[in-house]
């Protein structure tokens, strides 16, 4: 079904492909149920979605699940060592097949025990011997695309999507530069957060450090803000600072294999990847839309061993107790403000030097949203 194009409404100001002359997207894009629903097909059901880490699928039989809005997906490591991903739904009468994560030779439906191999073939279907024209092969699980990238496992519901590495060309080199031991990391820890704001408010907030000096006292004590810069690429942007205080009020660390300050990336549509200075570490912060005005965040840590060192525990504490609460409070206040009759759109505050406080990466993200939705806001 073709939906009508999202157009300017009375009182809207134009969104331009030139950040310095563009307004931000109108407030209704963060509030409206119809736009939220459109985003499912236009964005989430056709983009690469972070599903987990290779260490969670390190032997045949392991499976993990992830949910993209209403679409539950199971990722398996099959007997031949290959990764597979399927819609997590039984082909008999539609019961959800598995929950959470686990280890099993067969995926067994809890309803009537239809059982599937890890490569999706229907293996057992009790009492189907007398059925006419029943071909088990026609009832395999429905596959979805799956790819591994630097240990991160991505799925995509769009069978025609170009490979993740192609869309995110350049990202692998950047990740490997800041985390040379990236192939040896394993899953260590997850923290969850709930935010009373639209997922795009949370992404907008991640994408600029205009607010860092104002809102993140400890972060700017640690990171050298003068060298902080944001660079936009096709489906991602990088946010890096080249130096850091090892003894800052944020957390304490010893120099690691690469001496730098802070490196983080935004990856379309809803993933951020972080590398802090010091010992090898990588964390992912994924923003999961859970209604027009609610977002759930998963912060996952990947380390050389499942048991975090004292230094990494300090970084985890800083994220949990300081940085995340600071950002969540900002995002929830923005969401309340977006309801105000006194606000509809602002401006991207950008500068020609693309300095550490320039908001060009926010524009890059909002441009991708406008394009994906096919909105005409000029
Ligand atoms: S719905 Fe799964 S076996 Fe019946
Ligand atoms: Fe922030």
Coordinates of C-alpha atoms and ligand atoms in Angstrom, one line a residue:
X1 CA 0.0 0.0 0.0
X2 CA 1.4 3.4 -1.0
X3 CA 1.2 5.9 1.8
X4 CA 0.8 9.6 1.0
X5 CA 4.0 11.6 1.0
X6 CA 4.9 13.3 4.3
X7 CA 4.8 17.0 3.4
X8 CA 5.3 20.4 5.0
X9 CA 2.5 21.5 7.3
X10 CA 1.3 25.0 8.1
X11 CA 4.0 26.7 10.2
X12 CA 6.8 24.3 9.1
X13 CA 10.1 25.7 8.0
X14 CA 12.2 23.9 5.4
X15 CA 14.6 21.1 6.0
X16 CA 17.5 21.5 3.5
X17 CA 20.3 19.3 2.5
X18 CA 22.6 22.1 3.5
X19 CA 23.1 21.9 7.3
X20 CA 23.9 25.6 7.6
X21 CA 20.6 26.7 6.1
X22 CA 18.4 23.9 7.3
X23 CA 15.8 23.7 10.1
X24 CA 15.6 20.5 12.1
X25 CA 12.8 18.1 11.4
X26 CA 9.4 19.2 12.8
X27 CA 8.3 18.1 16.3
X28 CA 5.6 15.8 15.0
X29 CA 8.3 13.4 13.7
X30 CA 9.1 12.6 17.3
X31 CA 5.5 12.3 18.5
X32 CA 3.2 11.0 15.8
X33 CA 2.1 7.4 15.8
X34 CA 1.6 7.4 12.1
X35 CA 5.2 8.4 11.4
X36 CA 6.5 5.9 14.1
X37 CA 4.6 3.2 12.2
X38 CA 6.0 4.3 8.8
X39 CA 9.5 4.1 10.2
X40 CA 9.1 0.3 10.7
X41 CA 8.9 -0.5 6.9
X42 CA 10.9 2.5 5.7
X43 CA 13.8 2.2 8.1
X44 CA 13.9 -0.8 10.4
X45 CA 12.7 -3.6 8.2
X46 CA 15.2 -2.7 5.5
X47 CA 18.3 -1.7 7.4
X48 CA 21.1 -3.7 9.1
X49 CA 20.1 -4.3 12.8
X50 CA 22.6 -5.3 15.5
X51 CA 21.6 -8.7 16.8
X52 CA 24.5 -9.7 19.1
X53 CA 28.1 -10.8 19.1
X54 CA 30.0 -13.7 17.6
X55 CA 31.0 -14.8 21.1
X56 CA 27.4 -15.5 21.9
X57 CA 27.3 -17.8 19.0
X58 CA 30.7 -19.4 19.5
X59 CA 29.7 -23.1 18.9
X60 CA 27.2 -25.1 16.8
X61 CA 23.8 -25.1 18.6
X62 CA 24.0 -21.7 20.1
X63 CA 21.2 -19.3 19.3
X64 CA 20.2 -15.8 20.2
X65 CA 17.1 -13.8 19.5
X66 CA 16.4 -10.2 18.8
X67 CA 13.3 -8.2 18.2
X68 CA 12.9 -5.5 15.5
X69 CA 9.6 -3.9 16.4
X70 CA 7.1 -6.8 16.0
X71 CA 9.5 -9.0 14.2
X72 CA 11.3 -11.5 16.4
X73 CA 14.4 -13.0 14.8
X74 CA 16.5 -16.0 15.8
X75 CA 20.2 -16.3 14.9
X76 CA 21.8 -19.7 15.0
X77 CA 25.2 -21.2 14.6
X78 CA 24.6 -24.4 12.6
X79 CA 26.5 -27.7 12.7
X80 CA 28.6 -26.7 9.7
X81 CA 29.7 -23.6 11.6
X82 CA 27.7 -21.2 9.5
X83 CA 25.5 -18.4 10.8
X84 CA 21.8 -18.4 9.9
X85 CA 18.9 -16.1 10.8
X86 CA 15.2 -16.7 10.6
X87 CA 11.9 -15.2 11.6
X88 CA 11.4 -16.7 15.0
X89 CA 8.0 -18.2 14.2
X90 CA 6.9 -21.8 13.9
X91 CA 5.5 -22.7 10.5
X92 CA 2.7 -24.8 12.0
X93 CA 0.3 -22.4 13.6
X94 CA 2.6 -19.4 14.3
X95 CA 3.8 -19.9 17.9
X96 CA 7.0 -18.0 18.7
X97 CA 9.7 -20.6 18.3
X98 CA 12.3 -19.9 20.9
X99 CA 12.9 -17.2 23.6
X100 CA 16.1 -15.4 24.7
X101 CA 19.2 -17.4 23.9
X102 CA 20.4 -20.9 24.4
X103 CA 22.1 -24.0 23.1
X104 CA 20.3 -26.8 21.4
X105 CA 20.7 -29.2 18.4
X106 CA 17.1 -28.5 17.3
X107 CA 14.8 -25.6 17.7
X108 CA 11.7 -27.1 19.2
X109 CA 8.4 -25.3 19.2
X110 CA 6.8 -25.4 22.7
X111 CA 3.3 -25.7 21.3
X112 CA 3.1 -29.0 19.3
X113 CA 6.8 -29.8 19.2
X114 CA 7.6 -29.2 15.5
X115 CA 11.4 -29.2 15.5
X116 CA 13.8 -27.5 13.1
X117 CA 17.4 -28.0 12.4
X118 CA 19.7 -25.0 13.0
X119 CA 19.8 -24.3 9.3
X120 CA 16.0 -24.0 9.4
X121 CA 14.8 -27.3 7.9
X122 CA 11.8 -28.8 9.4
X123 CA 13.0 -32.1 10.9
X124 CA 10.1 -33.5 13.0
X125 CA 6.4 -32.7 12.8
X126 CA 4.5 -35.2 15.0
X127 CA 1.5 -37.1 13.4
X128 CA 1.8 -35.6 10.0
X129 CA 2.1 -39.0 8.2
X130 CA -1.5 -39.1 6.9
X131 CA -1.5 -35.6 5.6
X132 CA -2.1 -35.2 1.8
X133 CA 0.5 -33.3 -0.1
X134 CA 2.5 -32.4 3.0
X135 CA 6.0 -31.5 2.0
X136 CA 8.2 -30.8 5.0
X137 CA 10.6 -28.8 2.8
X138 CA 7.8 -26.3 2.2
X139 CA 7.7 -25.6 5.9
X140 CA 11.3 -24.6 6.6
X141 CA 11.9 -21.5 8.7
X142 CA 11.8 -18.2 6.7
X143 CA 15.3 -16.9 6.4
X144 CA 16.6 -13.4 6.9
X145 CA 20.0 -12.0 6.0
X146 CA 22.7 -12.2 8.5
X147 CA 26.3 -10.9 8.4
X148 CA 29.2 -10.7 10.8
X149 CA 31.3 -7.5 11.0
X150 CA 34.3 -7.2 13.3
X151 CA 32.6 -9.7 15.6
X152 CA 29.2 -7.9 15.6
X153 CA 26.3 -9.9 14.1
X154 CA 23.8 -8.0 12.0
X155 CA 20.5 -9.1 10.5
X156 CA 18.4 -7.5 7.8
X157 CA 14.8 -8.3 6.8
X158 CA 15.4 -6.9 3.3
X159 CA 16.6 -9.7 1.1
X160 CA 18.0 -7.2 -1.4
X161 CA 20.0 -5.0 1.0
X162 CA 23.6 -4.5 0.0
X163 CA 26.2 -6.0 2.4
X164 CA 26.7 -4.2 5.7
X165 CA 30.5 -3.8 5.1
X166 CA 29.7 -2.1 1.8
X167 CA 27.2 0.3 3.3
X168 CA 29.6 1.1 6.2
X169 CA 32.7 1.2 4.0
X170 CA 35.6 2.6 6.1
X171 CA 34.2 1.6 9.5
X172 CA 36.2 -1.6 9.8
X173 CA 39.5 0.2 9.5
X174 CA 38.5 2.8 12.0
X175 CA 37.3 0.2 14.6
X176 CA 40.5 -1.9 14.1
X177 CA 42.7 1.2 14.5
X178 CA 41.2 2.1 18.0
X179 CA 40.8 -1.6 19.1
X180 CA 43.5 -3.8 17.5
X181 CA 42.3 -6.7 19.6
X182 CA 38.8 -6.5 18.4
X183 CA 38.7 -10.1 17.1
X184 CA 39.5 -11.5 20.6
X185 CA 36.7 -9.7 22.5
X186 CA 33.9 -11.6 24.2
X187 CA 30.5 -10.6 25.5
X188 CA 30.8 -9.5 29.1
X189 CA 27.9 -7.5 30.4
X190 CA 24.6 -5.8 29.5
X191 CA 22.9 -2.7 31.2
X192 CA 19.4 -1.7 30.2
X193 CA 17.8 1.8 30.3
X194 CA 14.3 3.0 29.6
X195 CA 13.9 6.5 28.2
X196 CA 10.7 8.5 27.9
X197 CA 11.6 9.9 24.5
X198 CA 11.4 9.0 20.8
X199 CA 14.4 7.0 19.6
X200 CA 15.5 9.8 17.3
X201 CA 15.8 12.2 20.2
X202 CA 18.4 9.8 21.7
X203 CA 20.3 9.5 18.5
X204 CA 20.3 13.3 17.9
X205 CA 21.7 13.7 21.4
X206 CA 24.5 11.2 20.8
X207 CA 25.5 12.9 17.6
X208 CA 26.8 16.2 18.9
X209 CA 29.1 17.4 21.6
X210 CA 27.7 21.0 21.6
X211 CA 26.1 19.9 24.9
X212 CA 29.2 18.2 26.4
X213 CA 30.7 21.2 28.1
X214 CA 27.3 22.2 29.5
X215 CA 25.9 18.8 30.5
X216 CA 28.9 16.4 30.9
X217 CA 31.3 17.8 33.5
X218 CA 33.2 14.6 34.0
X219 CA 33.3 13.7 30.3
X220 CA 35.0 17.0 29.3
X221 CA 37.4 16.6 32.2
X222 CA 38.5 13.3 30.7
X223 CA 38.4 13.9 26.9
X224 CA 40.4 16.6 25.1
X225 CA 37.5 18.6 23.6
X226 CA 39.7 20.6 21.3
X227 CA 40.6 17.6 19.2
X228 CA 37.0 16.2 19.3
X229 CA 35.6 15.9 15.9
X230 CA 32.7 14.3 14.1
X231 CA 33.0 13.0 10.5
X232 CA 30.1 11.8 8.5
X233 CA 30.2 8.8 6.1
X234 CA 27.5 7.0 4.1
X235 CA 25.5 5.2 6.8
X236 CA 27.7 6.1 9.8
X237 CA 29.5 8.9 11.5
X238 CA 32.6 8.8 13.7
X239 CA 33.1 10.9 16.9
X240 CA 36.7 10.9 18.2
X241 CA 39.0 12.7 20.5
X242 CA 42.7 12.2 20.3
X243 CA 43.8 12.7 23.9
X244 CA 42.4 12.0 27.4
X245 CA 43.2 12.5 31.1
X246 CA 44.0 9.1 32.7
X247 CA 43.1 10.5 36.1
X248 CA 39.9 12.3 35.3
X249 CA 36.8 12.6 37.4
X250 CA 35.0 10.3 34.8
X251 CA 37.1 7.2 35.4
X252 CA 40.7 6.2 35.8
X253 CA 42.6 4.2 33.2
X254 CA 46.1 3.1 32.2
X255 CA 47.3 3.6 28.6
X256 CA 46.3 0.8 26.3
X257 CA 47.6 -0.5 22.9
X258 CA 46.5 2.7 21.3
X259 CA 46.9 6.0 23.1
X260 CA 43.8 8.1 22.4
X261 CA 41.0 9.8 24.1
X262 CA 37.6 8.6 23.0
X263 CA 36.1 7.0 19.9
X264 CA 32.5 6.4 19.1
X265 CA 30.4 5.8 16.0
X266 CA 26.8 6.1 15.1
X267 CA 25.6 3.4 12.6
X268 CA 22.3 3.8 10.8
X269 CA 19.7 3.5 12.1
X270 CA 19.9 2.9 15.8
X271 CA 23.3 1.6 16.9
X272 CA 26.2 3.4 18.5
X273 CA 29.6 1.8 19.1
X274 CA 32.0 3.1 21.8
X275 CA 35.7 2.5 22.6
X276 CA 37.1 4.1 25.7
X277 CA 40.8 4.7 26.3
X278 CA 42.9 2.2 28.3
X279 CA 42.5 -1.5 28.2
X280 CA 40.9 -3.2 25.2
X281 CA 37.1 -2.6 25.3
X282 CA 34.2 -2.0 23.0
X283 CA 30.6 -1.3 23.9
X284 CA 27.5 -1.0 21.8
X285 CA 24.6 1.1 22.8
X286 CA 21.5 0.2 20.8
X287 CA 18.4 2.4 20.9
X288 CA 15.3 0.2 20.5
X289 CA 12.1 2.1 19.6
X290 CA 9.3 1.0 22.0
X291 CA 6.5 3.4 21.0
X292 CA 6.6 7.0 19.7
X293 CA 7.7 8.3 23.0
X294 CA 9.6 5.4 24.6
X295 CA 13.0 4.0 23.9
X296 CA 14.8 1.0 25.5
X297 CA 18.6 1.0 25.4
X298 CA 20.9 -2.0 25.6
X299 CA 24.4 -1.2 26.6
X300 CA 26.6 -4.3 25.9
X301 CA 30.3 -4.6 26.8
X302 CA 32.8 -6.7 24.9
X303 CA 36.1 -7.3 26.6
X304 CA 39.2 -9.6 26.4
X305 CA 37.6 -11.8 29.1
X306 CA 34.0 -12.0 30.4
X307 CA 35.2 -10.8 33.8
X308 CA 35.8 -7.0 33.6
X309 CA 39.0 -5.6 35.1
X310 CA 38.9 -2.9 37.8
X311 CA 39.6 -0.3 35.2
X312 CA 36.7 -1.4 32.9
X313 CA 34.4 -1.7 35.9
X314 CA 35.1 1.9 36.6
X315 CA 34.2 2.8 33.0
X316 CA 31.0 0.8 33.3
X317 CA 30.1 2.6 36.5
X318 CA 30.8 5.9 34.9
X319 CA 28.4 5.0 32.0
X320 CA 25.7 3.6 34.4
X321 CA 25.8 6.2 37.1
X322 CA 26.9 9.4 35.4
X323 CA 26.9 9.7 31.6
X324 CA 23.7 7.8 30.8
X325 CA 21.6 9.5 33.5
X326 CA 22.9 12.9 32.3
X327 CA 21.9 12.1 28.7
X328 CA 18.6 10.4 29.6
X329 CA 17.6 13.4 31.5
X330 CA 18.3 15.7 28.5
X331 CA 16.4 13.5 26.2
X332 CA 13.3 13.2 28.4
X333 CA 13.3 17.0 28.8
X334 CA 13.5 17.4 25.0
X335 CA 10.6 15.0 24.5
X336 CA 8.5 17.0 26.9
X337 CA 9.5 20.2 25.1
X338 CA 8.5 18.7 21.7
X339 CA 4.9 18.7 23.0
X340 CA 5.0 22.4 23.7
X341 CA 2.8 24.6 21.5
X342 CA 5.8 27.0 21.7
X343 CA 8.1 24.8 19.7
X344 CA 8.2 23.1 16.3
X345 CA 11.7 23.2 14.8
X346 CA 15.2 24.6 15.6
X347 CA 18.4 25.0 13.6
X348 CA 21.5 22.9 13.3
X349 CA 24.3 24.8 14.8
X350 CA 27.2 24.1 12.5
X351 CA 30.4 25.8 11.6
X352 CA 32.6 25.7 8.6
X353 CA 35.5 24.1 10.4
X354 CA 33.3 21.2 11.5
X355 CA 34.6 22.0 15.0
X356 CA 34.0 19.9 18.1
X357 CA 30.7 21.6 18.8
X358 CA 29.3 21.6 15.3
X359 CA 26.1 19.7 14.8
X360 CA 26.6 18.5 11.3
X361 CA 26.3 14.8 12.2
X362 CA 22.8 15.5 13.6
X363 CA 21.9 16.9 10.2
X364 CA 23.4 13.8 8.5
X365 CA 21.2 11.5 10.6
X366 CA 18.0 13.6 10.1
X367 CA 18.7 13.7 6.4
X368 CA 18.8 9.9 6.3
X369 CA 15.5 9.8 8.2
X370 CA 13.9 12.3 5.7
X371 CA 15.2 10.3 2.8
X372 CA 14.1 6.9 4.2
X373 CA 10.6 8.2 4.9
X374 CA 10.4 9.9 1.4
X375 CA 9.4 13.1 3.2
X376 CA 9.2 16.3 1.2
X377 CA 10.1 19.1 3.6
X378 CA 11.9 21.6 1.3
Ligands
LIG1 S1 2.7 -23.9 16.5 FE1 4.6 -24.7 16.6 S2 4.2 -26.8 16.7 FE2 2.3 -26.0 16.5
LIG2 FE1 25.6 13.6 25.9

